[in-house]
């Protein structure tokens, strides 16, 4: 656990902690309410950016666009829109990219996307589309001066032949113009730290931001991890043992586990984090507080208070 002097040093000598937060577009009116209350709760922490995901097969394209457009209109947040290669021609994707630029979006998270028939099935590029993420990155950069984030897999992409082959794919994305990478979530920090060393050894020097999944529901997270190729350590399962019907204790354990993970990474010199919020704000808010982030009054209110 960091000491007080560690925190003093981080304020005086190190770059401040930065966070970004991922949301998914709502499918129902009820989920829309949950999403916007989460956004309102987290916005005062002034995250570096917030990203909005894109459903499998582009199924949420319109909702993603509407959520991002509303963020730009109604908040001071900097949204990053997710974009995939799935089920669309180059022209259709280019059109979406242009519409984001026109809406004021300047940051895109470029992903290949899951296969149309679901995770675990073979990915088939659209005959008239972008075949790989690196092609998509180059296409986005041709349309506008976007910041482009891409994904990275500390335990390799489930479909990659090897970790080395997966790092080659990351290199292709960087060569196409990717500005930074965000990792798939992981629960053992050594997995991330070893991966970053390996990536740096190949000459890739873009930021590699750790993706953190605060575990709200252990069984759900474990299933999610199985599908994405992230390992679930025995000690994590043990911490949630016997708490299936005890939501309150589960929440306390979840906060403790995630806080331990991020504070350990801070000790390792990491100061940029990407949280997979699952559209729930409380855990992310608590972790950000532990990282030293404090809510800032909106500029208008701050100005009034000073007058």
PDB file of C-alpha atoms in Angstrom, residues 98-296:
ATOM      1  CA  UNK A  98     -17.105  11.544 -41.039  1.00  0.00           C
ATOM      2  CA  UNK A  99     -20.330  11.889 -39.033  1.00  0.00           C
ATOM      3  CA  UNK A 100     -18.308  11.618 -35.809  1.00  0.00           C
ATOM      4  CA  UNK A 101     -15.956  14.336 -37.012  1.00  0.00           C
ATOM      5  CA  UNK A 102     -18.955  16.532 -37.894  1.00  0.00           C
ATOM      6  CA  UNK A 103     -20.432  15.924 -34.416  1.00  0.00           C
ATOM      7  CA  UNK A 104     -17.211  17.167 -32.789  1.00  0.00           C
ATOM      8  CA  UNK A 105     -15.660  13.793 -31.872  1.00  0.00           C
ATOM      9  CA  UNK A 106     -11.858  13.826 -32.148  1.00  0.00           C
ATOM     10  CA  UNK A 107     -10.987  10.421 -30.659  1.00  0.00           C
ATOM     11  CA  UNK A 108     -11.923   6.955 -31.952  1.00  0.00           C
ATOM     12  CA  UNK A 109     -11.277   3.553 -30.413  1.00  0.00           C
ATOM     13  CA  UNK A 110     -10.640   1.358 -33.475  1.00  0.00           C
ATOM     14  CA  UNK A 111     -11.336  -2.357 -33.070  1.00  0.00           C
ATOM     15  CA  UNK A 112     -11.795  -5.294 -35.381  1.00  0.00           C
ATOM     16  CA  UNK A 113     -14.934  -6.362 -33.525  1.00  0.00           C
ATOM     17  CA  UNK A 114     -16.323  -9.778 -32.617  1.00  0.00           C
ATOM     18  CA  UNK A 115     -17.248 -12.256 -35.354  1.00  0.00           C
ATOM     19  CA  UNK A 116     -20.829 -11.863 -36.612  1.00  0.00           C
ATOM     20  CA  UNK A 117     -21.768 -15.325 -35.259  1.00  0.00           C
ATOM     21  CA  UNK A 118     -20.403 -14.559 -31.802  1.00  0.00           C
ATOM     22  CA  UNK A 119     -17.158 -14.970 -29.869  1.00  0.00           C
ATOM     23  CA  UNK A 120     -15.449 -18.258 -30.642  1.00  0.00           C
ATOM     24  CA  UNK A 121     -16.630 -18.474 -34.263  1.00  0.00           C
ATOM     25  CA  UNK A 122     -14.442 -17.641 -37.244  1.00  0.00           C
ATOM     26  CA  UNK A 123     -14.111 -13.962 -38.153  1.00  0.00           C
ATOM     27  CA  UNK A 124     -14.976 -13.217 -41.775  1.00  0.00           C
ATOM     28  CA  UNK A 125     -14.043  -9.767 -43.086  1.00  0.00           C
ATOM     29  CA  UNK A 126     -16.819  -7.999 -44.985  1.00  0.00           C
ATOM     30  CA  UNK A 127     -16.029  -8.384 -48.715  1.00  0.00           C
ATOM     31  CA  UNK A 128     -16.084  -4.604 -49.224  1.00  0.00           C
ATOM     32  CA  UNK A 129     -14.910  -3.648 -45.742  1.00  0.00           C
ATOM     33  CA  UNK A 130     -11.730  -3.106 -43.784  1.00  0.00           C
ATOM     34  CA  UNK A 131     -10.103  -6.513 -43.331  1.00  0.00           C
ATOM     35  CA  UNK A 132      -8.021  -5.739 -40.245  1.00  0.00           C
ATOM     36  CA  UNK A 133      -7.866  -3.126 -37.518  1.00  0.00           C
ATOM     37  CA  UNK A 134      -4.653  -1.692 -38.999  1.00  0.00           C
ATOM     38  CA  UNK A 135      -6.581  -0.976 -42.254  1.00  0.00           C
ATOM     39  CA  UNK A 136      -9.346   0.688 -40.225  1.00  0.00           C
ATOM     40  CA  UNK A 137      -6.803   2.850 -38.351  1.00  0.00           C
ATOM     41  CA  UNK A 138      -5.280   4.022 -41.649  1.00  0.00           C
ATOM     42  CA  UNK A 139      -8.785   4.741 -43.004  1.00  0.00           C
ATOM     43  CA  UNK A 140      -9.732   6.838 -39.957  1.00  0.00           C
ATOM     44  CA  UNK A 141      -6.496   8.848 -40.191  1.00  0.00           C
ATOM     45  CA  UNK A 142      -7.193   9.571 -43.881  1.00  0.00           C
ATOM     46  CA  UNK A 143     -10.556  11.146 -43.005  1.00  0.00           C
ATOM     47  CA  UNK A 144      -9.532  13.377 -40.110  1.00  0.00           C
ATOM     48  CA  UNK A 145      -6.866  14.145 -37.562  1.00  0.00           C
ATOM     49  CA  UNK A 146      -8.405  11.854 -34.949  1.00  0.00           C
ATOM     50  CA  UNK A 147      -6.602  10.461 -31.937  1.00  0.00           C
ATOM     51  CA  UNK A 148      -6.890   6.688 -32.435  1.00  0.00           C
ATOM     52  CA  UNK A 149      -6.807   4.151 -29.604  1.00  0.00           C
ATOM     53  CA  UNK A 150      -6.514   0.425 -30.299  1.00  0.00           C
ATOM     54  CA  UNK A 151      -6.724  -2.707 -28.166  1.00  0.00           C
ATOM     55  CA  UNK A 152      -3.866  -4.759 -26.716  1.00  0.00           C
ATOM     56  CA  UNK A 153      -4.024  -8.211 -25.149  1.00  0.00           C
ATOM     57  CA  UNK A 154      -1.624  -8.995 -22.281  1.00  0.00           C
ATOM     58  CA  UNK A 155      -2.692 -12.661 -22.447  1.00  0.00           C
ATOM     59  CA  UNK A 156      -3.001 -12.567 -26.272  1.00  0.00           C
ATOM     60  CA  UNK A 157      -6.173 -12.283 -28.329  1.00  0.00           C
ATOM     61  CA  UNK A 158      -8.128 -15.562 -28.131  1.00  0.00           C
ATOM     62  CA  UNK A 159      -7.725 -16.037 -31.905  1.00  0.00           C
ATOM     63  CA  UNK A 160      -4.014 -15.154 -32.129  1.00  0.00           C
ATOM     64  CA  UNK A 161      -1.584 -18.008 -32.854  1.00  0.00           C
ATOM     65  CA  UNK A 162       0.831 -16.746 -30.174  1.00  0.00           C
ATOM     66  CA  UNK A 163       1.607 -13.702 -28.053  1.00  0.00           C
ATOM     67  CA  UNK A 164       4.389 -12.756 -30.500  1.00  0.00           C
ATOM     68  CA  UNK A 165       1.952 -12.898 -33.440  1.00  0.00           C
ATOM     69  CA  UNK A 166      -0.460 -10.746 -31.440  1.00  0.00           C
ATOM     70  CA  UNK A 167       2.282  -8.162 -30.736  1.00  0.00           C
ATOM     71  CA  UNK A 168       3.020  -8.124 -34.495  1.00  0.00           C
ATOM     72  CA  UNK A 169      -0.654  -7.229 -35.045  1.00  0.00           C
ATOM     73  CA  UNK A 170      -0.281  -4.393 -32.501  1.00  0.00           C
ATOM     74  CA  UNK A 171       2.819  -3.200 -34.369  1.00  0.00           C
ATOM     75  CA  UNK A 172       0.813  -3.099 -37.617  1.00  0.00           C
ATOM     76  CA  UNK A 173      -1.808  -0.909 -35.875  1.00  0.00           C
ATOM     77  CA  UNK A 174       0.922   1.426 -34.593  1.00  0.00           C
ATOM     78  CA  UNK A 175       2.516   1.613 -38.066  1.00  0.00           C
ATOM     79  CA  UNK A 176      -0.925   2.548 -39.461  1.00  0.00           C
ATOM     80  CA  UNK A 177      -1.109   5.513 -37.056  1.00  0.00           C
ATOM     81  CA  UNK A 178      -2.500   4.271 -33.712  1.00  0.00           C
ATOM     82  CA  UNK A 179      -1.705   6.779 -30.933  1.00  0.00           C
ATOM     83  CA  UNK A 180      -2.223   4.599 -27.871  1.00  0.00           C
ATOM     84  CA  UNK A 181      -3.356   1.122 -26.838  1.00  0.00           C
ATOM     85  CA  UNK A 182      -5.815   0.101 -24.100  1.00  0.00           C
ATOM     86  CA  UNK A 183      -5.455  -3.409 -22.743  1.00  0.00           C
ATOM     87  CA  UNK A 184      -8.002  -6.116 -22.238  1.00  0.00           C
ATOM     88  CA  UNK A 185      -8.674  -6.387 -18.489  1.00  0.00           C
ATOM     89  CA  UNK A 186      -6.432  -8.593 -16.357  1.00  0.00           C
ATOM     90  CA  UNK A 187      -6.390  -9.505 -12.681  1.00  0.00           C
ATOM     91  CA  UNK A 188      -2.684 -10.233 -12.091  1.00  0.00           C
ATOM     92  CA  UNK A 189      -0.534  -7.112 -12.477  1.00  0.00           C
ATOM     93  CA  UNK A 190       2.523  -9.181 -13.417  1.00  0.00           C
ATOM     94  CA  UNK A 191       0.678 -10.216 -16.567  1.00  0.00           C
ATOM     95  CA  UNK A 192       0.425  -6.556 -17.621  1.00  0.00           C
ATOM     96  CA  UNK A 193       3.948  -5.578 -16.569  1.00  0.00           C
ATOM     97  CA  UNK A 194       5.554  -8.526 -18.400  1.00  0.00           C
ATOM     98  CA  UNK A 195       3.475  -7.734 -21.488  1.00  0.00           C
ATOM     99  CA  UNK A 196       4.565  -4.074 -21.534  1.00  0.00           C
ATOM    100  CA  UNK A 197       8.231  -5.140 -21.274  1.00  0.00           C
ATOM    101  CA  UNK A 198       7.770  -7.534 -24.192  1.00  0.00           C
ATOM    102  CA  UNK A 199       6.019  -4.889 -26.317  1.00  0.00           C
ATOM    103  CA  UNK A 200       8.698  -2.271 -25.555  1.00  0.00           C
ATOM    104  CA  UNK A 201      11.396  -4.781 -26.552  1.00  0.00           C
ATOM    105  CA  UNK A 202       9.916  -4.811 -30.093  1.00  0.00           C
ATOM    106  CA  UNK A 203      10.286  -1.032 -30.402  1.00  0.00           C
ATOM    107  CA  UNK A 204       6.614  -0.108 -29.855  1.00  0.00           C
ATOM    108  CA  UNK A 205       6.611   3.077 -27.786  1.00  0.00           C
ATOM    109  CA  UNK A 206       2.983   4.277 -27.699  1.00  0.00           C
ATOM    110  CA  UNK A 207       1.253   4.435 -24.276  1.00  0.00           C
ATOM    111  CA  UNK A 208      -0.244   1.070 -23.246  1.00  0.00           C
ATOM    112  CA  UNK A 209      -3.012   1.914 -20.788  1.00  0.00           C
ATOM    113  CA  UNK A 210      -4.081  -0.875 -18.423  1.00  0.00           C
ATOM    114  CA  UNK A 211      -7.763  -1.767 -18.716  1.00  0.00           C
ATOM    115  CA  UNK A 212      -9.236  -2.397 -15.260  1.00  0.00           C
ATOM    116  CA  UNK A 213     -12.485  -4.287 -14.668  1.00  0.00           C
ATOM    117  CA  UNK A 214     -13.828  -3.694 -11.153  1.00  0.00           C
ATOM    118  CA  UNK A 215     -15.610  -6.997 -10.432  1.00  0.00           C
ATOM    119  CA  UNK A 216     -19.251  -6.225  -9.632  1.00  0.00           C
ATOM    120  CA  UNK A 217     -20.488  -9.782 -10.078  1.00  0.00           C
ATOM    121  CA  UNK A 218     -17.845 -12.500  -9.862  1.00  0.00           C
ATOM    122  CA  UNK A 219     -19.636 -15.195 -11.885  1.00  0.00           C
ATOM    123  CA  UNK A 220     -20.470 -12.753 -14.664  1.00  0.00           C
ATOM    124  CA  UNK A 221     -16.897 -11.432 -14.733  1.00  0.00           C
ATOM    125  CA  UNK A 222     -15.452 -14.964 -14.798  1.00  0.00           C
ATOM    126  CA  UNK A 223     -17.658 -15.869 -17.800  1.00  0.00           C
ATOM    127  CA  UNK A 224     -16.653 -12.629 -19.514  1.00  0.00           C
ATOM    128  CA  UNK A 225     -12.980 -13.421 -18.823  1.00  0.00           C
ATOM    129  CA  UNK A 226     -13.290 -16.937 -20.273  1.00  0.00           C
ATOM    130  CA  UNK A 227     -14.693 -15.515 -23.513  1.00  0.00           C
ATOM    131  CA  UNK A 228     -11.963 -12.883 -23.854  1.00  0.00           C
ATOM    132  CA  UNK A 229      -8.990 -15.067 -22.940  1.00  0.00           C
ATOM    133  CA  UNK A 230      -8.267 -13.303 -19.611  1.00  0.00           C
ATOM    134  CA  UNK A 231      -7.247 -15.673 -16.809  1.00  0.00           C
ATOM    135  CA  UNK A 232      -9.080 -15.645 -13.476  1.00  0.00           C
ATOM    136  CA  UNK A 233      -6.658 -16.439 -10.608  1.00  0.00           C
ATOM    137  CA  UNK A 234      -7.698 -18.856  -7.878  1.00  0.00           C
ATOM    138  CA  UNK A 235      -7.241 -16.211  -5.146  1.00  0.00           C
ATOM    139  CA  UNK A 236      -9.841 -13.964  -6.842  1.00  0.00           C
ATOM    140  CA  UNK A 237     -12.445 -16.745  -6.895  1.00  0.00           C
ATOM    141  CA  UNK A 238     -11.637 -17.464  -3.235  1.00  0.00           C
ATOM    142  CA  UNK A 239     -12.331 -13.878  -2.190  1.00  0.00           C
ATOM    143  CA  UNK A 240     -15.888 -14.017  -3.546  1.00  0.00           C
ATOM    144  CA  UNK A 241     -16.601 -17.534  -2.273  1.00  0.00           C
ATOM    145  CA  UNK A 242     -19.909 -17.936  -0.426  1.00  0.00           C
ATOM    146  CA  UNK A 243     -21.128 -14.431  -1.298  1.00  0.00           C
ATOM    147  CA  UNK A 244     -23.543 -15.294  -4.123  1.00  0.00           C
ATOM    148  CA  UNK A 245     -26.515 -13.935  -2.145  1.00  0.00           C
ATOM    149  CA  UNK A 246     -24.681 -11.206  -0.244  1.00  0.00           C
ATOM    150  CA  UNK A 247     -24.569  -8.195  -2.539  1.00  0.00           C
ATOM    151  CA  UNK A 248     -23.347  -5.692   0.072  1.00  0.00           C
ATOM    152  CA  UNK A 249     -20.287  -7.715   1.127  1.00  0.00           C
ATOM    153  CA  UNK A 250     -19.548  -8.514  -2.522  1.00  0.00           C
ATOM    154  CA  UNK A 251     -19.460  -4.789  -3.227  1.00  0.00           C
ATOM    155  CA  UNK A 252     -17.003  -4.135  -0.377  1.00  0.00           C
ATOM    156  CA  UNK A 253     -14.725  -6.981  -1.525  1.00  0.00           C
ATOM    157  CA  UNK A 254     -14.918  -5.732  -5.121  1.00  0.00           C
ATOM    158  CA  UNK A 255     -13.792  -2.249  -4.082  1.00  0.00           C
ATOM    159  CA  UNK A 256     -10.935  -3.673  -1.991  1.00  0.00           C
ATOM    160  CA  UNK A 257      -9.688  -5.964  -4.793  1.00  0.00           C
ATOM    161  CA  UNK A 258      -9.766  -3.235  -7.459  1.00  0.00           C
ATOM    162  CA  UNK A 259      -8.178  -0.650  -5.141  1.00  0.00           C
ATOM    163  CA  UNK A 260      -5.365  -3.072  -4.306  1.00  0.00           C
ATOM    164  CA  UNK A 261      -4.780  -3.702  -8.016  1.00  0.00           C
ATOM    165  CA  UNK A 262      -4.599  -0.041  -9.076  1.00  0.00           C
ATOM    166  CA  UNK A 263      -2.549   1.142  -6.084  1.00  0.00           C
ATOM    167  CA  UNK A 264      -0.039  -1.636  -6.741  1.00  0.00           C
ATOM    168  CA  UNK A 265       0.217  -0.463 -10.366  1.00  0.00           C
ATOM    169  CA  UNK A 266       0.776   3.129  -9.145  1.00  0.00           C
ATOM    170  CA  UNK A 267       3.699   1.781  -7.094  1.00  0.00           C
ATOM    171  CA  UNK A 268       5.025   0.282 -10.344  1.00  0.00           C
ATOM    172  CA  UNK A 269       4.985   3.745 -11.943  1.00  0.00           C
ATOM    173  CA  UNK A 270       1.674   3.439 -13.833  1.00  0.00           C
ATOM    174  CA  UNK A 271      -0.377   6.633 -13.776  1.00  0.00           C
ATOM    175  CA  UNK A 272      -2.953   6.162 -16.550  1.00  0.00           C
ATOM    176  CA  UNK A 273      -5.919   3.798 -16.109  1.00  0.00           C
ATOM    177  CA  UNK A 274      -8.915   2.826 -18.250  1.00  0.00           C
ATOM    178  CA  UNK A 275     -11.926   1.554 -16.289  1.00  0.00           C
ATOM    179  CA  UNK A 276     -14.524  -0.781 -17.758  1.00  0.00           C
ATOM    180  CA  UNK A 277     -17.421   0.713 -15.788  1.00  0.00           C
ATOM    181  CA  UNK A 278     -20.234  -1.628 -16.963  1.00  0.00           C
ATOM    182  CA  UNK A 279     -22.303   1.603 -16.690  1.00  0.00           C
ATOM    183  CA  UNK A 280     -22.124   1.488 -12.881  1.00  0.00           C
ATOM    184  CA  UNK A 281     -20.403   4.407 -11.240  1.00  0.00           C
ATOM    185  CA  UNK A 282     -19.982   3.681  -7.520  1.00  0.00           C
ATOM    186  CA  UNK A 283     -17.007   1.326  -7.651  1.00  0.00           C
ATOM    187  CA  UNK A 284     -15.190   3.397 -10.259  1.00  0.00           C
ATOM    188  CA  UNK A 285     -15.834   6.575  -8.265  1.00  0.00           C
ATOM    189  CA  UNK A 286     -14.454   4.986  -5.067  1.00  0.00           C
ATOM    190  CA  UNK A 287     -11.319   3.712  -6.840  1.00  0.00           C
ATOM    191  CA  UNK A 288     -10.705   7.105  -8.455  1.00  0.00           C
ATOM    192  CA  UNK A 289     -11.024   8.711  -5.012  1.00  0.00           C
ATOM    193  CA  UNK A 290      -8.393   6.309  -3.671  1.00  0.00           C
ATOM    194  CA  UNK A 291      -6.142   7.275  -6.588  1.00  0.00           C
ATOM    195  CA  UNK A 292      -6.335  10.869  -5.388  1.00  0.00           C
ATOM    196  CA  UNK A 293      -8.854  12.250  -7.887  1.00  0.00           C
ATOM    197  CA  UNK A 294     -11.390  14.693  -6.475  1.00  0.00           C
ATOM    198  CA  UNK A 295     -14.623  15.997  -7.940  1.00  0.00           C
ATOM    199  CA  UNK A 296     -14.246  19.427  -9.526  1.00  0.00           C
TER     200      UNK A 296
END
